[in-house]
Structure formats: C-alpha cells, structure tokens
Amino acid sequence: MSGAKSIVHDQAQSRFVIYVDDQEAGFAEYVQDGSVRDFNHTVVSGEFRGQGLSKPLICEALMATKEAGLKVKASCSAVEAFVEKNPDFKELLA
C-alpha cells in the first residue's frame, strides 16, 4: 500500500514532484516559454507504478499552472491523455 503523498513544485528544476512517505516517487517536468508551460515529461518510478500517482501529480501541476495565470502545452502523452479525460482543463491549452 502507498503511504502519505505530497506534491511539491520544484521551480528551480521546472517540475512538480510527487513524494510518497517523503520518498520521491515521480515528477512532471516542464519547459516554460513566456506564459506557457510545456509539460514534456512525466515519470513515476518503477516501485511506485500502478498506485495511481500520475493522475494527482498531473492534476496538481495543471491546477498550479492555472492559478499562476499560465497556459499549458501537453507535449507529454500522459498530460495529453489527462486533459482528454478531464475536459475542464482544455481551457488551459495554449
């Protein structure tokens, strides 16, 4: 079973990181160009796969991007699929 989860925006590394019990479990990386964050790489580490971590990670990354008044480009297939399944986020697409 997975433990306590937290998601942190690591602005220095241009990525959102998900932790499980204080251990880095995955991240959603982006490149920011002006007012657009291009989410180009999402990874969940092997031992954490299958725990449904990418969905809350991507959701938090997109919500934080929206709150910052920025747009999203979904170069990463996981982010693109998330937006397809959650049409409320389509308004964020650049």
mmCIF file of N, CA and C in Angstrom:
data_model
loop_
_atom_site.group_PDB
_atom_site.id
_atom_site.type_symbol
_atom_site.label_atom_id
_atom_site.label_comp_id
_atom_site.label_asym_id
_atom_site.label_seq_id
_atom_site.Cartn_x
_atom_site.Cartn_y
_atom_site.Cartn_z
ATOM 1 N N MET A 1 0.841 -1.196 0.000
ATOM 2 C CA MET A 1 0.000 0.000 0.000
ATOM 3 C C MET A 1 0.880 1.252 0.000
ATOM 4 N N SER A 2 0.371 2.273 -0.655
ATOM 5 C CA SER A 2 1.127 3.521 -0.690
ATOM 6 C C SER A 2 0.853 4.312 0.582
ATOM 7 N N GLY A 3 1.824 5.124 0.957
ATOM 8 C CA GLY A 3 1.716 5.912 2.174
ATOM 9 C C GLY A 3 1.273 7.329 1.901
ATOM 10 N N ALA A 4 1.686 8.233 2.773
ATOM 11 C CA ALA A 4 1.307 9.638 2.676
ATOM 12 C C ALA A 4 1.918 10.264 1.424
ATOM 13 N N LYS A 5 1.077 10.972 0.672
ATOM 14 C CA LYS A 5 1.521 11.599 -0.578
ATOM 15 C C LYS A 5 1.571 13.112 -0.420
ATOM 16 N N SER A 6 2.558 13.714 -1.069
ATOM 17 C CA SER A 6 2.617 15.168 -1.148
ATOM 18 C C SER A 6 3.186 15.540 -2.511
ATOM 19 N N ILE A 7 2.774 16.702 -3.006
ATOM 20 C CA ILE A 7 3.239 17.187 -4.303
ATOM 21 C C ILE A 7 3.854 18.561 -4.093
ATOM 22 N N VAL A 8 5.057 18.732 -4.626
ATOM 23 C CA VAL A 8 5.817 19.962 -4.435
ATOM 24 C C VAL A 8 6.205 20.521 -5.801
ATOM 25 N N HIS A 9 6.076 21.840 -5.953
ATOM 26 C CA HIS A 9 6.528 22.496 -7.184
ATOM 27 C C HIS A 9 7.987 22.878 -6.981
ATOM 28 N N ASP A 10 8.870 22.188 -7.672
ATOM 29 C CA ASP A 10 10.309 22.478 -7.622
ATOM 30 C C ASP A 10 10.607 23.422 -8.782
ATOM 31 N N GLN A 11 10.468 24.728 -8.522
ATOM 32 C CA GLN A 11 10.619 25.717 -9.589
ATOM 33 C C GLN A 11 12.040 25.745 -10.142
ATOM 34 N N ALA A 12 13.032 25.495 -9.304
ATOM 35 C CA ALA A 12 14.425 25.510 -9.753
ATOM 36 C C ALA A 12 14.678 24.426 -10.803
ATOM 37 N N GLN A 13 13.986 23.301 -10.665
ATOM 38 C CA GLN A 13 14.147 22.186 -11.604
ATOM 39 C C GLN A 13 13.040 22.154 -12.670
ATOM 40 N N SER A 14 12.125 23.125 -12.630
ATOM 41 C CA SER A 14 10.991 23.199 -13.569
ATOM 42 C C SER A 14 10.208 21.892 -13.605
ATOM 43 N N ARG A 15 9.772 21.479 -12.421
ATOM 44 C CA ARG A 15 8.964 20.254 -12.360
ATOM 45 C C ARG A 15 8.163 20.191 -11.072
ATOM 46 N N PHE A 16 7.104 19.402 -11.135
ATOM 47 C CA PHE A 16 6.287 19.097 -9.975
ATOM 48 C C PHE A 16 6.670 17.683 -9.553
ATOM 49 N N VAL A 17 6.930 17.502 -8.263
ATOM 50 C CA VAL A 17 7.408 16.217 -7.765
ATOM 51 C C VAL A 17 6.383 15.644 -6.789
ATOM 52 N N ILE A 18 6.085 14.344 -6.951
ATOM 53 C CA ILE A 18 5.203 13.667 -6.006
ATOM 54 C C ILE A 18 6.054 12.784 -5.103
ATOM 55 N N TYR A 19 5.790 12.910 -3.805
ATOM 56 C CA TYR A 19 6.501 12.128 -2.797
ATOM 57 C C TYR A 19 5.522 11.174 -2.129
ATOM 58 N N VAL A 20 5.998 9.980 -1.819
ATOM 59 C CA VAL A 20 5.237 9.017 -1.024
ATOM 60 C C VAL A 20 6.096 8.726 0.192
ATOM 61 N N ASP A 21 5.564 9.032 1.361
ATOM 62 C CA ASP A 21 6.338 8.879 2.604
ATOM 63 C C ASP A 21 7.714 9.540 2.479
ATOM 64 N N ASP A 22 7.738 10.765 1.984
ATOM 65 C CA ASP A 22 8.964 11.559 1.850
ATOM 66 C C ASP A 22 9.986 11.003 0.862
ATOM 67 N N GLN A 23 9.593 10.017 0.070
ATOM 68 C CA GLN A 23 10.487 9.475 -0.969
ATOM 69 C C GLN A 23 9.966 9.942 -2.324
ATOM 70 N N GLU A 24 10.857 10.478 -3.174
ATOM 71 C CA GLU A 24 10.427 10.928 -4.497
ATOM 72 C C GLU A 24 9.911 9.742 -5.298
ATOM 73 N N ALA A 25 8.654 9.855 -5.750
ATOM 74 C CA ALA A 25 8.027 8.756 -6.482
ATOM 75 C C ALA A 25 7.871 9.066 -7.966
ATOM 76 N N GLY A 26 7.891 10.348 -8.317
ATOM 77 C CA GLY A 26 7.736 10.708 -9.721
ATOM 78 C C GLY A 26 7.714 12.212 -9.890
ATOM 79 N N PHE A 27 7.648 12.625 -11.168
ATOM 80 C CA PHE A 27 7.631 14.060 -11.442
ATOM 81 C C PHE A 27 7.000 14.333 -12.800
ATOM 82 N N ALA A 28 6.518 15.572 -12.937
ATOM 83 C CA ALA A 28 6.019 16.094 -14.209
ATOM 84 C C ALA A 28 6.896 17.300 -14.526
ATOM 85 N N GLU A 29 7.670 17.178 -15.581
ATOM 86 C CA GLU A 29 8.645 18.197 -15.951
ATOM 87 C C GLU A 29 8.064 19.123 -17.016
ATOM 88 N N TYR A 30 8.501 20.378 -16.989
ATOM 89 C CA TYR A 30 8.026 21.333 -17.991
ATOM 90 C C TYR A 30 9.142 22.277 -18.400
ATOM 91 N N VAL A 31 8.931 22.896 -19.567
ATOM 92 C CA VAL A 31 9.784 23.982 -20.030
ATOM 93 C C VAL A 31 8.872 25.189 -20.146
ATOM 94 N N GLN A 32 9.227 26.274 -19.480
ATOM 95 C CA GLN A 32 8.378 27.467 -19.540
ATOM 96 C C GLN A 32 8.902 28.428 -20.587
ATOM 97 N N ASP A 33 7.992 28.833 -21.469
ATOM 98 C CA ASP A 33 8.323 29.795 -22.521
ATOM 99 C C ASP A 33 7.290 30.911 -22.429
ATOM 100 N N GLY A 34 7.682 32.025 -21.835
ATOM 101 C CA GLY A 34 6.728 33.116 -21.644
ATOM 102 C C GLY A 34 5.623 32.687 -20.695
ATOM 103 N N SER A 35 4.379 32.742 -21.167
ATOM 104 C CA SER A 35 3.239 32.392 -20.313
ATOM 105 C C SER A 35 2.745 30.970 -20.566
ATOM 106 N N VAL A 36 3.587 30.131 -21.179
ATOM 107 C CA VAL A 36 3.189 28.747 -21.487
ATOM 108 C C VAL A 36 4.159 27.770 -20.824
ATOM 109 N N ARG A 37 3.592 26.802 -20.101
ATOM 110 C CA ARG A 37 4.383 25.697 -19.560
ATOM 111 C C ARG A 37 4.154 24.491 -20.452
ATOM 112 N N ASP A 38 5.219 24.038 -21.084
ATOM 113 C CA ASP A 38 5.152 22.848 -21.939
ATOM 114 C C ASP A 38 5.528 21.641 -21.087
ATOM 115 N N PHE A 39 4.507 20.877 -20.681
ATOM 116 C CA PHE A 39 4.754 19.657 -19.905
ATOM 117 C C PHE A 39 5.210 18.585 -20.882
ATOM 118 N N ASN A 40 6.506 18.242 -20.805
ATOM 119 C CA ASN A 40 7.095 17.375 -21.816
ATOM 120 C C ASN A 40 7.541 16.015 -21.308
ATOM 121 N N HIS A 41 7.450 15.774 -20.003
ATOM 122 C CA HIS A 41 7.958 14.506 -19.486
ATOM 123 C C HIS A 41 7.335 14.226 -18.129
ATOM 124 N N THR A 42 6.655 13.099 -18.003
ATOM 125 C CA THR A 42 6.089 12.678 -16.722
ATOM 126 C C THR A 42 6.606 11.280 -16.428
ATOM 127 N N VAL A 43 7.128 11.089 -15.233
ATOM 128 C CA VAL A 43 7.722 9.809 -14.847
ATOM 129 C C VAL A 43 7.234 9.408 -13.463
ATOM 130 N N VAL A 44 6.867 8.133 -13.312
ATOM 131 C CA VAL A 44 6.633 7.553 -11.996
ATOM 132 C C VAL A 44 7.646 6.421 -11.867
ATOM 133 N N SER A 45 8.436 6.452 -10.811
ATOM 134 C CA SER A 45 9.479 5.448 -10.602
ATOM 135 C C SER A 45 8.887 4.045 -10.515
ATOM 136 N N GLY A 46 9.660 3.077 -10.985
ATOM 137 C CA GLY A 46 9.213 1.691 -11.085
ATOM 138 C C GLY A 46 8.487 1.140 -9.874
ATOM 139 N N GLU A 47 9.085 1.319 -8.692
ATOM 140 C CA GLU A 47 8.472 0.733 -7.492
ATOM 141 C C GLU A 47 7.168 1.403 -7.088
ATOM 142 N N PHE A 48 6.863 2.558 -7.699
ATOM 143 C CA PHE A 48 5.631 3.285 -7.366
ATOM 144 C C PHE A 48 4.562 3.178 -8.460
ATOM 145 N N ARG A 49 4.887 2.498 -9.549
ATOM 146 C CA ARG A 49 3.912 2.381 -10.647
ATOM 147 C C ARG A 49 2.712 1.555 -10.196
ATOM 148 N N GLY A 50 1.564 1.843 -10.825
ATOM 149 C CA GLY A 50 0.356 1.093 -10.515
ATOM 150 C C GLY A 50 -0.366 1.566 -9.271
ATOM 151 N N GLN A 51 0.081 2.684 -8.705
ATOM 152 C CA GLN A 51 -0.563 3.218 -7.493
ATOM 153 C C GLN A 51 -1.424 4.441 -7.800
ATOM 154 N N GLY A 52 -1.573 4.751 -9.093
ATOM 155 C CA GLY A 52 -2.408 5.893 -9.464
ATOM 156 C C GLY A 52 -1.799 7.229 -9.088
ATOM 157 N N LEU A 53 -0.486 7.346 -9.176
ATOM 158 C CA LEU A 53 0.178 8.589 -8.760
ATOM 159 C C LEU A 53 0.219 9.645 -9.850
ATOM 160 N N SER A 54 0.211 9.233 -11.115
ATOM 161 C CA SER A 54 0.348 10.234 -12.177
ATOM 162 C C SER A 54 -0.872 11.151 -12.242
ATOM 163 N N LYS A 55 -2.052 10.639 -11.967
ATOM 164 C CA LYS A 55 -3.261 11.471 -12.056
ATOM 165 C C LYS A 55 -3.233 12.635 -11.061
ATOM 166 N N PRO A 56 -3.016 12.386 -9.752
ATOM 167 C CA PRO A 56 -2.969 13.543 -8.841
ATOM 168 C C PRO A 56 -1.780 14.461 -9.121
ATOM 169 N N LEU A 57 -0.668 13.886 -9.581
ATOM 170 C CA LEU A 57 0.510 14.687 -9.914
ATOM 171 C C LEU A 57 0.201 15.650 -11.053
ATOM 172 N N ILE A 58 -0.362 15.138 -12.135
ATOM 173 C CA ILE A 58 -0.685 15.977 -13.292
ATOM 174 C C ILE A 58 -1.778 16.976 -12.935
ATOM 175 N N CYS A 59 -2.771 16.538 -12.181
ATOM 176 C CA CYS A 59 -3.867 17.430 -11.772
ATOM 177 C C CYS A 59 -3.315 18.613 -10.978
ATOM 178 N N GLU A 60 -2.459 18.341 -10.012
ATOM 179 C CA GLU A 60 -1.872 19.413 -9.190
ATOM 180 C C GLU A 60 -1.014 20.341 -10.046
ATOM 181 N N ALA A 61 -0.226 19.770 -10.971
ATOM 182 C CA ALA A 61 0.624 20.578 -11.843
ATOM 183 C C ALA A 61 -0.218 21.523 -12.697
ATOM 184 N N LEU A 62 -1.328 21.008 -13.233
ATOM 185 C CA LEU A 62 -2.188 21.842 -14.078
ATOM 186 C C LEU A 62 -2.934 22.887 -13.256
ATOM 187 N N MET A 63 -3.385 22.509 -12.059
ATOM 188 C CA MET A 63 -4.088 23.481 -11.206
ATOM 189 C C MET A 63 -3.138 24.622 -10.814
ATOM 190 N N ALA A 64 -1.906 24.290 -10.456
ATOM 191 C CA ALA A 64 -0.936 25.317 -10.074
ATOM 192 C C ALA A 64 -0.614 26.222 -11.260
ATOM 193 N N THR A 65 -0.562 25.631 -12.455
ATOM 194 C CA THR A 65 -0.294 26.404 -13.668
ATOM 195 C C THR A 65 -1.446 27.366 -13.932
ATOM 196 N N LYS A 66 -2.669 26.867 -13.753
ATOM 197 C CA LYS A 66 -3.856 27.717 -13.943
ATOM 198 C C LYS A 66 -3.850 28.859 -12.926
ATOM 199 N N GLU A 67 -3.558 28.537 -11.659
ATOM 200 C CA GLU A 67 -3.549 29.559 -10.604
ATOM 201 C C GLU A 67 -2.480 30.616 -10.860
ATOM 202 N N ALA A 68 -1.410 30.236 -11.567
ATOM 203 C CA ALA A 68 -0.337 31.179 -11.891
ATOM 204 C C ALA A 68 -0.687 32.016 -13.122
ATOM 205 N N GLY A 69 -1.866 31.753 -13.721
ATOM 206 C CA GLY A 69 -2.298 32.519 -14.882
ATOM 207 C C GLY A 69 -1.580 32.129 -16.162
ATOM 208 N N LEU A 70 -1.070 30.890 -16.199
ATOM 209 C CA LEU A 70 -0.308 30.426 -17.355
ATOM 210 C C LEU A 70 -1.108 29.428 -18.185
ATOM 211 N N LYS A 71 -0.649 29.204 -19.409
ATOM 212 C CA LYS A 71 -1.257 28.226 -20.302
ATOM 213 C C LYS A 71 -0.403 26.955 -20.317
ATOM 214 N N VAL A 72 -0.963 25.897 -20.902
ATOM 215 C CA VAL A 72 -0.305 24.595 -20.924
ATOM 216 C C VAL A 72 -0.162 24.093 -22.353
ATOM 217 N N LYS A 73 1.000 23.523 -22.626
ATOM 218 C CA LYS A 73 1.201 22.746 -23.847
ATOM 219 C C LYS A 73 1.461 21.319 -23.363
ATOM 220 N N ALA A 74 0.746 20.358 -23.944
ATOM 221 C CA ALA A 74 0.840 18.975 -23.472
ATOM 222 C C ALA A 74 1.678 18.137 -24.432
ATOM 223 N N SER A 75 3.005 18.315 -24.392
ATOM 224 C CA SER A 75 3.887 17.508 -25.226
ATOM 225 C C SER A 75 3.980 16.080 -24.696
ATOM 226 N N CYS A 76 3.804 15.926 -23.395
ATOM 227 C CA CYS A 76 3.860 14.608 -22.765
ATOM 228 C C CYS A 76 2.543 13.873 -23.004
ATOM 229 N N SER A 77 2.623 12.622 -23.446
ATOM 230 C CA SER A 77 1.411 11.859 -23.753
ATOM 231 C C SER A 77 0.537 11.647 -22.512
ATOM 232 N N ALA A 78 1.143 11.528 -21.329
ATOM 233 C CA ALA A 78 0.358 11.341 -20.102
ATOM 234 C C ALA A 78 -0.455 12.596 -19.783
ATOM 235 N N VAL A 79 0.148 13.768 -19.976
ATOM 236 C CA VAL A 79 -0.561 15.028 -19.728
ATOM 237 C C VAL A 79 -1.655 15.211 -20.774
ATOM 238 N N GLU A 80 -1.340 14.892 -22.020
ATOM 239 C CA GLU A 80 -2.323 14.994 -23.096
ATOM 240 C C GLU A 80 -3.528 14.093 -22.812
ATOM 241 N N ALA A 81 -3.277 12.860 -22.380
ATOM 242 C CA ALA A 81 -4.358 11.914 -22.066
ATOM 243 C C ALA A 81 -5.182 12.404 -20.879
ATOM 244 N N PHE A 82 -4.514 12.984 -19.877
ATOM 245 C CA PHE A 82 -5.215 13.504 -18.707
ATOM 246 C C PHE A 82 -6.178 14.617 -19.123
ATOM 247 N N VAL A 83 -5.703 15.540 -19.964
ATOM 248 C CA VAL A 83 -6.551 16.648 -20.418
ATOM 249 C C VAL A 83 -7.728 16.117 -21.236
ATOM 250 N N GLU A 84 -7.484 15.097 -22.062
ATOM 251 C CA GLU A 84 -8.572 14.494 -22.853
ATOM 252 C C GLU A 84 -9.665 13.920 -21.945
ATOM 253 N N LYS A 85 -9.252 13.298 -20.839
ATOM 254 C CA LYS A 85 -10.200 12.665 -19.915
ATOM 255 C C LYS A 85 -10.827 13.660 -18.951
ATOM 256 N N ASN A 86 -10.245 14.850 -18.848
ATOM 257 C CA ASN A 86 -10.716 15.880 -17.909
ATOM 258 C C ASN A 86 -10.899 17.190 -18.682
ATOM 259 N N PRO A 87 -12.012 17.285 -19.436
ATOM 260 C CA PRO A 87 -12.223 18.426 -20.338
ATOM 261 C C PRO A 87 -12.194 19.797 -19.664
ATOM 262 N N ASP A 88 -12.385 19.861 -18.346
ATOM 263 C CA ASP A 88 -12.313 21.150 -17.650
ATOM 264 C C ASP A 88 -10.948 21.803 -17.832
ATOM 265 N N PHE A 89 -9.926 20.997 -18.108
ATOM 266 C CA PHE A 89 -8.574 21.526 -18.260
ATOM 267 C C PHE A 89 -8.266 21.974 -19.685
ATOM 268 N N LYS A 90 -9.163 21.683 -20.631
ATOM 269 C CA LYS A 90 -8.890 22.045 -22.034
ATOM 270 C C LYS A 90 -8.728 23.543 -22.230
ATOM 271 N N GLU A 91 -9.398 24.343 -21.395
ATOM 272 C CA GLU A 91 -9.281 25.796 -21.485
ATOM 273 C C GLU A 91 -7.846 26.273 -21.214
ATOM 274 N N LEU A 92 -7.046 25.432 -20.568
ATOM 275 C CA LEU A 92 -5.662 25.800 -20.257
ATOM 276 C C LEU A 92 -4.734 25.638 -21.439
ATOM 277 N N LEU A 93 -5.143 24.859 -22.421
ATOM 278 C CA LEU A 93 -4.249 24.571 -23.549
ATOM 279 C C LEU A 93 -3.937 25.818 -24.362
ATOM 280 N N ALA A 94 -2.650 25.975 -24.671
ATOM 281 C CA ALA A 94 -2.189 27.150 -25.425
ATOM 282 C C ALA A 94 -2.512 26.967 -26.903
#
